[in-house]
């Protein structure tokens, strides 16, 4: 079987509003090799939107980077694939799983994935016009019957998809509820291309469960890595892992935000980065007033003051609780 990713690869999912260059660098510091851009709207790219073009930035230090396209309009998808030919990516992934309103109302993402023929036709346009290896990311189409999902996968492969990531939840469940391992397993058994399993990985035990129950050796993690780049360190060597100490957490939060400021400029970095700050603090026992301050950061001076408070660490009560419940910081946003 042709493989895009070597055996036992762990991939950081495309995450809209998150997986920019500073975010990927943070994940890479903890051992993540396979990263994606955020999903890129084919129409915005085709129309030459400057902010969209910026999402294509690849750091000179990034050894492997995939790009993800979302769209439904044939001409714009084809044009977007051609624009991407001017850039270097290791994979071009086509998004057929996004459930959010602004995407599905245009007939793209998960809605397009529900129409196997239209999805395959769109993917074929991309494979015909792209110089990159093309893959797809889908959701399962039924929680009980593997057939619709297998049918979609078969058509995507016939249209040129070289690997397929399967998120084991249906569109109406968005990101909640159980992951249907058996449907992903059926896809792996029948597809004949590499199937990457996705859904619910928050730490070593959920990672082992997703691998074990789907039989997939290659896994994509998403929300479990939000505010938690240590996930990559944990999954590489679970037996030696311990969650970040408060000092390491503070250092990484500060470094991530400073890289955002260098990349976006101070004002935009702090506007975009507030949620990143809160993600690092969430579930880790920091006092509520600190989170409020984190949402009001405007200048690098505010940020420096804020970091002094973060460096005081979580409440002592929380540290006692964390020692008693070592799984405490394994959570999905
Ligand atoms: C905030 C957010 C943004 C996302 N953005 C994208 C995206 O741009 N492209 C995509 O294919 N999936 C996107 N997803 C879906 C994730 O890649 C992943 O499939 C989903 O979260 C399930 O994995 P998890 O249970 O490990 O989080 C996004 C999910 C979240 C929560």
mmCIF file of C-alpha atoms and ligand atoms in Angstrom:
data_model
loop_
_atom_site.group_PDB
_atom_site.id
_atom_site.type_symbol
_atom_site.label_atom_id
_atom_site.label_comp_id
_atom_site.label_asym_id
_atom_site.label_seq_id
_atom_site.Cartn_x
_atom_site.Cartn_y
_atom_site.Cartn_z
ATOM 1 C CA UNK A 1 0.000 0.000 0.000
ATOM 2 C CA UNK A 2 1.226 3.456 -0.918
ATOM 3 C CA UNK A 3 1.688 5.494 2.263
ATOM 4 C CA UNK A 4 1.775 9.254 2.593
ATOM 5 C CA UNK A 5 2.890 9.052 6.219
ATOM 6 C CA UNK A 6 5.344 6.502 7.618
ATOM 7 C CA UNK A 7 4.035 3.943 10.074
ATOM 8 C CA UNK A 8 3.009 5.268 13.509
ATOM 9 C CA UNK A 9 2.886 8.912 12.443
ATOM 10 C CA UNK A 10 1.054 11.431 14.565
ATOM 11 C CA UNK A 11 -0.399 14.413 12.736
ATOM 12 C CA UNK A 12 -1.545 17.769 14.061
ATOM 13 C CA UNK A 13 -4.956 18.436 12.470
ATOM 14 C CA UNK A 14 -5.756 21.541 10.501
ATOM 15 C CA UNK A 15 -7.493 23.832 12.999
ATOM 16 C CA UNK A 16 -9.121 26.980 11.721
ATOM 17 C CA UNK A 17 -8.079 30.000 13.794
ATOM 18 C CA UNK A 18 -5.215 28.037 15.374
ATOM 19 C CA UNK A 19 -2.663 26.265 13.206
ATOM 20 C CA UNK A 20 -0.762 29.330 12.045
ATOM 21 C CA UNK A 21 3.031 29.369 11.891
ATOM 22 C CA UNK A 22 3.608 30.241 15.602
ATOM 23 C CA UNK A 23 1.160 27.568 16.702
ATOM 24 C CA UNK A 24 2.814 24.905 14.540
ATOM 25 C CA UNK A 25 6.230 25.902 15.835
ATOM 26 C CA UNK A 26 4.993 25.395 19.367
ATOM 27 C CA UNK A 27 3.749 21.884 18.510
ATOM 28 C CA UNK A 28 6.999 21.110 16.695
ATOM 29 C CA UNK A 29 9.059 22.061 19.754
ATOM 30 C CA UNK A 30 7.465 19.077 21.486
ATOM 31 C CA UNK A 31 8.093 16.655 18.659
ATOM 32 C CA UNK A 32 5.243 17.144 16.173
ATOM 33 C CA UNK A 33 6.512 16.588 12.607
ATOM 34 C CA UNK A 34 3.319 16.468 10.501
ATOM 35 C CA UNK A 35 1.417 19.756 10.572
ATOM 36 C CA UNK A 36 -1.214 21.435 8.429
ATOM 37 C CA UNK A 37 -2.156 24.998 7.693
ATOM 38 C CA UNK A 38 -5.641 26.047 8.691
ATOM 39 C CA UNK A 39 -8.298 25.266 6.101
ATOM 40 C CA UNK A 40 -8.016 27.727 3.226
ATOM 41 C CA UNK A 41 -11.100 28.941 1.452
ATOM 42 C CA UNK A 42 -10.638 28.222 -2.242
ATOM 43 C CA UNK A 43 -12.675 31.237 -3.346
ATOM 44 C CA UNK A 44 -10.715 33.684 -1.154
ATOM 45 C CA UNK A 45 -7.476 32.270 -2.492
ATOM 46 C CA UNK A 46 -8.705 32.407 -6.079
ATOM 47 C CA UNK A 47 -9.706 36.080 -5.598
ATOM 48 C CA UNK A 48 -6.271 36.912 -4.223
ATOM 49 C CA UNK A 49 -7.308 37.823 -0.676
ATOM 50 C CA UNK A 50 -4.094 38.935 1.097
ATOM 51 C CA UNK A 51 -5.032 37.553 4.538
ATOM 52 C CA UNK A 52 -5.770 34.184 2.942
ATOM 53 C CA UNK A 53 -2.428 34.176 1.142
ATOM 54 C CA UNK A 54 -0.695 34.721 4.451
ATOM 55 C CA UNK A 55 -2.135 31.424 5.699
ATOM 56 C CA UNK A 56 0.165 29.765 3.157
ATOM 57 C CA UNK A 57 3.338 30.954 4.919
ATOM 58 C CA UNK A 58 5.750 28.121 5.523
ATOM 59 C CA UNK A 59 8.638 28.583 7.949
ATOM 60 C CA UNK A 60 12.109 27.769 6.629
ATOM 61 C CA UNK A 61 12.370 25.430 9.634
ATOM 62 C CA UNK A 62 9.229 23.465 8.708
ATOM 63 C CA UNK A 63 10.368 20.154 7.267
ATOM 64 C CA UNK A 64 6.898 18.847 6.494
ATOM 65 C CA UNK A 65 3.781 20.921 5.918
ATOM 66 C CA UNK A 66 0.400 20.100 4.430
ATOM 67 C CA UNK A 67 -2.100 22.646 3.146
ATOM 68 C CA UNK A 68 -5.848 22.207 3.347
ATOM 69 C CA UNK A 69 -8.411 23.593 0.896
ATOM 70 C CA UNK A 70 -12.135 23.970 1.463
ATOM 71 C CA UNK A 71 -14.639 24.919 -1.209
ATOM 72 C CA UNK A 72 -17.311 23.694 -3.579
ATOM 73 C CA UNK A 73 -17.261 25.931 -6.647
ATOM 74 C CA UNK A 74 -15.410 23.972 -9.360
ATOM 75 C CA UNK A 75 -13.701 26.893 -11.081
ATOM 76 C CA UNK A 76 -12.460 28.409 -7.804
ATOM 77 C CA UNK A 77 -11.256 25.098 -6.452
ATOM 78 C CA UNK A 78 -9.306 24.476 -9.654
ATOM 79 C CA UNK A 79 -7.860 27.976 -9.615
ATOM 80 C CA UNK A 80 -6.911 27.607 -5.939
ATOM 81 C CA UNK A 81 -5.109 24.327 -6.702
ATOM 82 C CA UNK A 82 -3.117 26.138 -9.393
ATOM 83 C CA UNK A 83 -2.182 28.967 -7.034
ATOM 84 C CA UNK A 84 -0.978 26.367 -4.542
ATOM 85 C CA UNK A 85 1.286 24.965 -7.278
ATOM 86 C CA UNK A 86 3.410 28.107 -6.800
ATOM 87 C CA UNK A 87 4.107 27.025 -3.221
ATOM 88 C CA UNK A 88 5.765 23.989 -1.698
ATOM 89 C CA UNK A 89 3.596 21.684 0.346
ATOM 90 C CA UNK A 90 4.017 18.009 1.110
ATOM 91 C CA UNK A 91 0.298 17.289 0.765
ATOM 92 C CA UNK A 92 -2.801 19.113 -0.419
ATOM 93 C CA UNK A 93 -5.750 17.957 1.677
ATOM 94 C CA UNK A 94 -9.345 18.588 0.637
ATOM 95 C CA UNK A 95 -11.762 19.344 3.473
ATOM 96 C CA UNK A 96 -14.969 17.305 3.231
ATOM 97 C CA UNK A 97 -15.806 17.295 6.932
ATOM 98 C CA UNK A 98 -16.220 20.848 8.231
ATOM 99 C CA UNK A 99 -19.702 21.265 9.799
ATOM 100 C CA UNK A 100 -19.646 25.004 10.572
ATOM 101 C CA UNK A 101 -22.397 27.177 9.120
ATOM 102 C CA UNK A 102 -20.229 29.536 7.081
ATOM 103 C CA UNK A 103 -18.784 26.530 5.218
ATOM 104 C CA UNK A 104 -21.809 24.268 4.802
ATOM 105 C CA UNK A 105 -24.065 27.092 3.623
ATOM 106 C CA UNK A 106 -21.797 27.349 0.588
ATOM 107 C CA UNK A 107 -22.198 23.629 -0.080
ATOM 108 C CA UNK A 108 -18.628 22.893 1.020
ATOM 109 C CA UNK A 109 -17.026 20.829 3.814
ATOM 110 C CA UNK A 110 -19.263 18.196 5.414
ATOM 111 C CA UNK A 111 -22.216 18.969 3.122
ATOM 112 C CA UNK A 112 -20.125 18.267 0.046
ATOM 113 C CA UNK A 113 -18.839 15.099 1.761
ATOM 114 C CA UNK A 114 -22.430 13.877 1.990
ATOM 115 C CA UNK A 115 -22.722 13.882 -1.804
ATOM 116 C CA UNK A 116 -20.148 11.287 -2.835
ATOM 117 C CA UNK A 117 -20.348 12.012 -6.573
ATOM 118 C CA UNK A 118 -20.020 15.777 -6.186
ATOM 119 C CA UNK A 119 -17.210 15.372 -3.643
ATOM 120 C CA UNK A 120 -15.297 13.041 -5.957
ATOM 121 C CA UNK A 121 -15.804 15.394 -8.922
ATOM 122 C CA UNK A 122 -14.418 18.306 -6.889
ATOM 123 C CA UNK A 123 -11.454 16.255 -5.714
ATOM 124 C CA UNK A 124 -10.741 15.135 -9.265
ATOM 125 C CA UNK A 125 -10.551 18.772 -10.352
ATOM 126 C CA UNK A 126 -7.901 19.297 -7.706
ATOM 127 C CA UNK A 127 -5.895 16.188 -8.598
ATOM 128 C CA UNK A 128 -5.969 17.164 -12.275
ATOM 129 C CA UNK A 129 -4.616 20.627 -11.614
ATOM 130 C CA UNK A 130 -2.331 20.142 -8.632
ATOM 131 C CA UNK A 131 1.305 19.108 -8.595
ATOM 132 C CA UNK A 132 0.930 18.076 -4.944
ATOM 133 C CA UNK A 133 -0.168 14.674 -3.621
ATOM 134 C CA UNK A 134 -3.885 15.066 -2.854
ATOM 135 C CA UNK A 135 -5.631 13.611 0.204
ATOM 136 C CA UNK A 136 -9.076 14.118 1.752
ATOM 137 C CA UNK A 137 -10.422 14.585 5.258
ATOM 138 C CA UNK A 138 -13.944 13.334 5.790
ATOM 139 C CA UNK A 139 -16.410 12.553 8.536
ATOM 140 C CA UNK A 140 -18.239 9.269 8.818
ATOM 141 C CA UNK A 141 -21.650 9.502 7.124
ATOM 142 C CA UNK A 142 -23.583 7.092 9.355
ATOM 143 C CA UNK A 143 -22.953 5.951 12.939
ATOM 144 C CA UNK A 144 -24.395 2.495 12.328
ATOM 145 C CA UNK A 145 -23.860 1.581 8.681
ATOM 146 C CA UNK A 146 -20.337 1.666 7.223
ATOM 147 C CA UNK A 147 -21.604 1.562 3.620
ATOM 148 C CA UNK A 148 -22.144 5.299 2.909
ATOM 149 C CA UNK A 149 -18.701 6.151 4.283
ATOM 150 C CA UNK A 150 -17.050 3.326 2.337
ATOM 151 C CA UNK A 151 -18.812 4.426 -0.840
ATOM 152 C CA UNK A 152 -17.529 7.989 -0.423
ATOM 153 C CA UNK A 153 -13.990 6.741 0.245
ATOM 154 C CA UNK A 154 -14.046 4.497 -2.826
ATOM 155 C CA UNK A 155 -15.100 7.373 -5.060
ATOM 156 C CA UNK A 156 -12.500 9.718 -3.607
ATOM 157 C CA UNK A 157 -9.792 7.159 -4.244
ATOM 158 C CA UNK A 158 -10.985 6.672 -7.812
ATOM 159 C CA UNK A 159 -10.764 10.472 -8.182
ATOM 160 C CA UNK A 160 -7.135 10.436 -7.046
ATOM 161 C CA UNK A 161 -7.081 10.712 -3.234
ATOM 162 C CA UNK A 162 -3.853 9.123 -1.982
ATOM 163 C CA UNK A 163 -4.849 8.921 1.687
ATOM 164 C CA UNK A 164 -7.984 9.715 3.676
ATOM 165 C CA UNK A 165 -8.404 10.993 7.206
ATOM 166 C CA UNK A 166 -11.642 9.797 8.782
ATOM 167 C CA UNK A 167 -13.139 11.709 11.706
ATOM 168 C CA UNK A 168 -15.369 9.187 13.452
ATOM 169 C CA UNK A 169 -18.320 11.489 14.107
ATOM 170 C CA UNK A 170 -21.222 12.464 11.845
ATOM 171 C CA UNK A 171 -21.823 16.081 10.815
ATOM 172 C CA UNK A 172 -24.723 16.752 13.190
ATOM 173 C CA UNK A 173 -22.548 15.810 16.195
ATOM 174 C CA UNK A 174 -19.974 18.484 15.375
ATOM 175 C CA UNK A 175 -17.138 17.651 17.798
ATOM 176 C CA UNK A 176 -19.006 15.912 20.602
ATOM 177 C CA UNK A 177 -20.060 12.402 21.448
ATOM 178 C CA UNK A 178 -18.352 9.090 20.913
ATOM 179 C CA UNK A 179 -16.008 8.321 18.046
ATOM 180 C CA UNK A 180 -17.307 5.411 15.956
ATOM 181 C CA UNK A 181 -14.203 3.267 15.819
ATOM 182 C CA UNK A 182 -15.882 0.424 13.918
ATOM 183 C CA UNK A 183 -16.659 2.608 10.887
ATOM 184 C CA UNK A 184 -13.047 3.837 10.743
ATOM 185 C CA UNK A 185 -11.880 0.212 11.084
ATOM 186 C CA UNK A 186 -14.107 -0.835 8.164
ATOM 187 C CA UNK A 187 -12.610 1.987 6.095
ATOM 188 C CA UNK A 188 -9.075 0.840 6.912
ATOM 189 C CA UNK A 189 -9.879 -2.755 6.017
ATOM 190 C CA UNK A 190 -11.360 -1.976 2.617
ATOM 191 C CA UNK A 191 -9.846 1.275 1.329
ATOM 192 C CA UNK A 192 -6.513 0.166 -0.116
ATOM 193 C CA UNK A 193 -4.975 3.582 0.688
ATOM 194 C CA UNK A 194 -3.699 4.876 3.993
ATOM 195 C CA UNK A 195 -6.528 5.703 6.406
ATOM 196 C CA UNK A 196 -5.742 8.151 9.183
ATOM 197 C CA UNK A 197 -7.988 7.927 12.246
ATOM 198 C CA UNK A 198 -9.218 11.096 13.930
ATOM 199 C CA UNK A 199 -11.355 11.895 16.956
ATOM 200 C CA UNK A 200 -11.067 12.236 20.699
ATOM 201 C CA UNK A 201 -7.317 11.957 21.309
ATOM 202 C CA UNK A 202 -6.464 13.788 24.526
ATOM 203 C CA UNK A 203 -3.603 11.721 25.901
ATOM 204 C CA UNK A 204 -1.950 8.316 25.936
ATOM 205 C CA UNK A 205 -5.046 6.286 26.832
ATOM 206 C CA UNK A 206 -7.380 7.787 24.177
ATOM 207 C CA UNK A 207 -4.544 7.531 21.642
ATOM 208 C CA UNK A 208 -4.064 3.823 22.391
ATOM 209 C CA UNK A 209 -7.823 3.284 22.209
ATOM 210 C CA UNK A 210 -8.168 4.975 18.803
ATOM 211 C CA UNK A 211 -5.245 2.974 17.413
ATOM 212 C CA UNK A 212 -6.364 -0.285 18.964
ATOM 213 C CA UNK A 213 -10.034 -0.095 17.991
ATOM 214 C CA UNK A 214 -9.526 1.171 14.426
ATOM 215 C CA UNK A 215 -6.331 -0.743 13.634
ATOM 216 C CA UNK A 216 -4.915 2.499 12.162
ATOM 217 C CA UNK A 217 -1.293 3.208 13.049
ATOM 218 C CA UNK A 218 -1.456 6.827 11.887
ATOM 219 C CA UNK A 219 -3.529 9.218 13.959
ATOM 220 C CA UNK A 220 -4.565 12.855 13.705
ATOM 221 C CA UNK A 221 -4.974 14.840 16.936
ATOM 222 C CA UNK A 222 -6.918 18.104 17.110
ATOM 223 C CA UNK A 223 -8.462 19.610 20.257
ATOM 224 C CA UNK A 224 -6.264 17.533 22.548
ATOM 225 C CA UNK A 225 -3.338 19.637 21.314
ATOM 226 C CA UNK A 226 -5.061 22.991 21.872
ATOM 227 C CA UNK A 227 -3.250 24.702 24.759
ATOM 228 C CA UNK A 228 -1.358 21.435 25.105
ATOM 229 C CA UNK A 229 1.640 21.043 22.767
ATOM 230 C CA UNK A 230 2.947 18.613 25.404
ATOM 231 C CA UNK A 231 0.546 16.075 23.855
ATOM 232 C CA UNK A 232 3.257 15.247 21.295
ATOM 233 C CA UNK A 233 5.806 14.587 23.996
ATOM 234 C CA UNK A 234 3.318 12.454 25.895
ATOM 235 C CA UNK A 235 2.351 10.300 22.909
ATOM 236 C CA UNK A 236 5.979 9.747 21.879
ATOM 237 C CA UNK A 237 6.896 8.323 25.297
ATOM 238 C CA UNK A 238 3.829 7.885 27.535
ATOM 239 C CA UNK A 239 5.703 5.966 30.211
ATOM 240 C CA UNK A 240 8.084 8.879 30.912
ATOM 241 C CA UNK A 241 5.511 11.627 30.623
ATOM 242 C CA UNK A 242 4.521 14.081 33.265
ATOM 243 C CA UNK A 243 2.433 17.203 32.572
ATOM 244 C CA UNK A 244 4.311 20.505 32.253
ATOM 245 C CA UNK A 245 5.409 22.048 35.521
ATOM 246 C CA UNK A 246 4.083 25.621 36.030
ATOM 247 C CA UNK A 247 7.422 27.109 34.964
ATOM 248 C CA UNK A 248 7.551 25.166 31.704
ATOM 249 C CA UNK A 249 3.927 26.038 31.014
ATOM 250 C CA UNK A 250 4.659 29.748 31.563
ATOM 251 C CA UNK A 251 7.779 29.631 29.380
ATOM 252 C CA UNK A 252 5.925 28.036 26.475
ATOM 253 C CA UNK A 253 2.914 30.351 26.757
ATOM 254 C CA UNK A 254 5.251 33.356 26.740
ATOM 255 C CA UNK A 255 7.313 32.067 23.827
ATOM 256 C CA UNK A 256 4.223 31.237 21.758
ATOM 257 C CA UNK A 257 2.733 34.701 22.299
ATOM 258 C CA UNK A 258 6.031 36.468 21.626
ATOM 259 C CA UNK A 259 6.327 34.577 18.346
ATOM 260 C CA UNK A 260 2.787 35.644 17.492
ATOM 261 C CA UNK A 261 3.740 39.281 18.188
ATOM 262 C CA UNK A 262 6.781 38.970 15.931
ATOM 263 C CA UNK A 263 4.656 37.385 13.201
ATOM 264 C CA UNK A 264 1.464 39.489 13.339
ATOM 265 C CA UNK A 265 2.569 42.649 15.145
ATOM 266 C CA UNK A 266 1.558 43.397 18.709
ATOM 267 C CA UNK A 267 -2.058 44.500 18.294
ATOM 268 C CA UNK A 268 -3.215 41.712 16.032
ATOM 269 C CA UNK A 269 -1.199 39.090 17.925
ATOM 270 C CA UNK A 270 -2.894 39.955 21.189
ATOM 271 C CA UNK A 271 -6.331 40.048 19.600
ATOM 272 C CA UNK A 272 -5.852 36.667 17.924
ATOM 273 C CA UNK A 273 -3.766 35.313 20.804
ATOM 274 C CA UNK A 274 -6.213 35.855 23.681
ATOM 275 C CA UNK A 275 -7.826 32.526 23.065
ATOM 276 C CA UNK A 276 -4.371 30.912 22.888
ATOM 277 C CA UNK A 277 -3.554 32.370 26.315
ATOM 278 C CA UNK A 278 -6.797 31.063 27.787
ATOM 279 C CA UNK A 279 -6.218 27.646 26.229
ATOM 280 C CA UNK A 280 -2.897 27.316 28.036
ATOM 281 C CA UNK A 281 -4.473 28.261 31.361
ATOM 282 C CA UNK A 282 -7.721 26.295 31.005
ATOM 283 C CA UNK A 283 -8.149 23.384 33.381
ATOM 284 C CA UNK A 284 -4.813 24.033 35.036
ATOM 285 C CA UNK A 285 -5.976 25.675 38.221
ATOM 286 C CA UNK A 286 -5.162 29.322 37.506
ATOM 287 C CA UNK A 287 -7.380 31.791 39.364
ATOM 288 C CA UNK A 288 -10.412 33.155 37.470
ATOM 289 C CA UNK A 289 -9.277 36.805 37.630
ATOM 290 C CA UNK A 290 -6.191 35.855 35.646
ATOM 291 C CA UNK A 291 -8.342 34.501 32.835
ATOM 292 C CA UNK A 292 -10.308 37.745 32.785
ATOM 293 C CA UNK A 293 -7.080 39.716 32.472
ATOM 294 C CA UNK A 294 -5.995 37.393 29.693
ATOM 295 C CA UNK A 295 -9.004 38.417 27.606
ATOM 296 C CA UNK A 296 -8.208 42.136 28.011
ATOM 297 C CA UNK A 297 -4.585 42.193 26.805
ATOM 298 C CA UNK A 298 -3.888 45.075 24.417
ATOM 299 C CA UNK A 299 -0.169 45.813 24.509
ATOM 300 C CA UNK A 300 3.081 43.949 25.084
ATOM 301 C CA UNK A 301 3.354 45.838 28.401
ATOM 302 C CA UNK A 302 -0.028 44.316 29.446
ATOM 303 C CA UNK A 303 1.301 40.957 28.417
ATOM 304 C CA UNK A 304 4.510 41.354 30.448
ATOM 305 C CA UNK A 305 2.458 42.238 33.565
ATOM 306 C CA UNK A 306 0.156 39.350 32.880
ATOM 307 C CA UNK A 307 3.050 36.905 32.595
ATOM 308 C CA UNK A 308 4.270 37.943 36.057
ATOM 309 C CA UNK A 309 0.942 36.753 37.459
ATOM 310 C CA UNK A 310 0.998 33.559 35.398
ATOM 311 C CA UNK A 311 4.461 32.834 36.755
ATOM 312 C CA UNK A 312 3.056 32.832 40.272
ATOM 313 C CA UNK A 313 1.558 29.533 39.133
ATOM 314 C CA UNK A 314 -1.734 27.803 39.759
ATOM 315 C CA UNK A 315 -3.331 27.752 43.183
ATOM 316 C CA UNK A 316 -1.640 25.416 45.683
ATOM 317 C CA UNK A 317 -5.004 23.708 46.123
ATOM 318 C CA UNK A 318 -4.948 22.849 42.402
ATOM 319 C CA UNK A 319 -1.468 21.337 42.557
ATOM 320 C CA UNK A 320 -2.603 19.017 45.336
ATOM 321 C CA UNK A 321 -5.617 18.041 43.268
ATOM 322 C CA UNK A 322 -3.499 17.425 40.162
ATOM 323 C CA UNK A 323 -1.172 15.151 42.109
ATOM 324 C CA UNK A 324 -4.177 13.172 43.255
ATOM 325 C CA UNK A 325 -5.697 13.018 39.714
ATOM 326 C CA UNK A 326 -2.853 12.796 37.192
ATOM 327 C CA UNK A 327 -5.310 12.664 34.236
ATOM 328 C CA UNK A 328 -6.737 16.035 35.277
ATOM 329 C CA UNK A 329 -5.395 18.075 32.386
ATOM 330 C CA UNK A 330 -6.554 15.673 29.654
ATOM 331 C CA UNK A 331 -9.459 17.582 28.245
ATOM 332 C CA UNK A 332 -11.028 18.710 24.984
ATOM 333 C CA UNK A 333 -11.758 22.371 24.397
HETATM 334 C C1 LIG B 1 -11.594 25.137 16.571
HETATM 335 C C2 LIG B 1 -11.572 24.036 15.543
HETATM 336 C C3 LIG B 1 -11.154 24.315 14.254
HETATM 337 C C4 LIG B 1 -11.116 23.304 13.288
HETATM 338 N N1 LIG B 1 -10.668 23.590 12.039
HETATM 339 C C5 LIG B 1 -10.585 22.593 11.105
HETATM 340 C C6 LIG B 1 -10.054 22.839 9.805
HETATM 341 O O1 LIG B 1 -9.639 23.964 9.476
HETATM 342 N N2 LIG B 1 -10.004 21.798 8.930
HETATM 343 C C7 LIG B 1 -10.438 20.542 9.271
HETATM 344 O O2 LIG B 1 -10.363 19.613 8.439
HETATM 345 N N3 LIG B 1 -10.937 20.277 10.491
HETATM 346 C C8 LIG B 1 -10.987 21.269 11.402
HETATM 347 N N4 LIG B 1 -11.462 20.979 12.667
HETATM 348 C C9 LIG B 1 -11.770 19.583 13.017
HETATM 349 C C10 LIG B 1 -10.550 18.879 13.592
HETATM 350 O O3 LIG B 1 -9.487 18.838 12.663
HETATM 351 C C11 LIG B 1 -10.881 17.432 14.023
HETATM 352 O O4 LIG B 1 -11.319 16.707 12.907
HETATM 353 C C12 LIG B 1 -11.965 17.383 15.099
HETATM 354 O O5 LIG B 1 -11.748 18.371 16.088
HETATM 355 C C13 LIG B 1 -12.026 16.000 15.755
HETATM 356 O O6 LIG B 1 -10.824 15.664 16.397
HETATM 357 P P1 LIG B 1 -10.659 15.780 18.013
HETATM 358 O O7 LIG B 1 -11.804 15.036 18.617
HETATM 359 O O8 LIG B 1 -9.313 15.163 18.262
HETATM 360 O O9 LIG B 1 -10.716 17.231 18.348
HETATM 361 C C14 LIG B 1 -11.529 21.983 13.629
HETATM 362 C C15 LIG B 1 -11.962 21.714 14.928
HETATM 363 C C16 LIG B 1 -11.988 22.713 15.891
HETATM 364 C C17 LIG B 1 -12.465 22.374 17.282
#
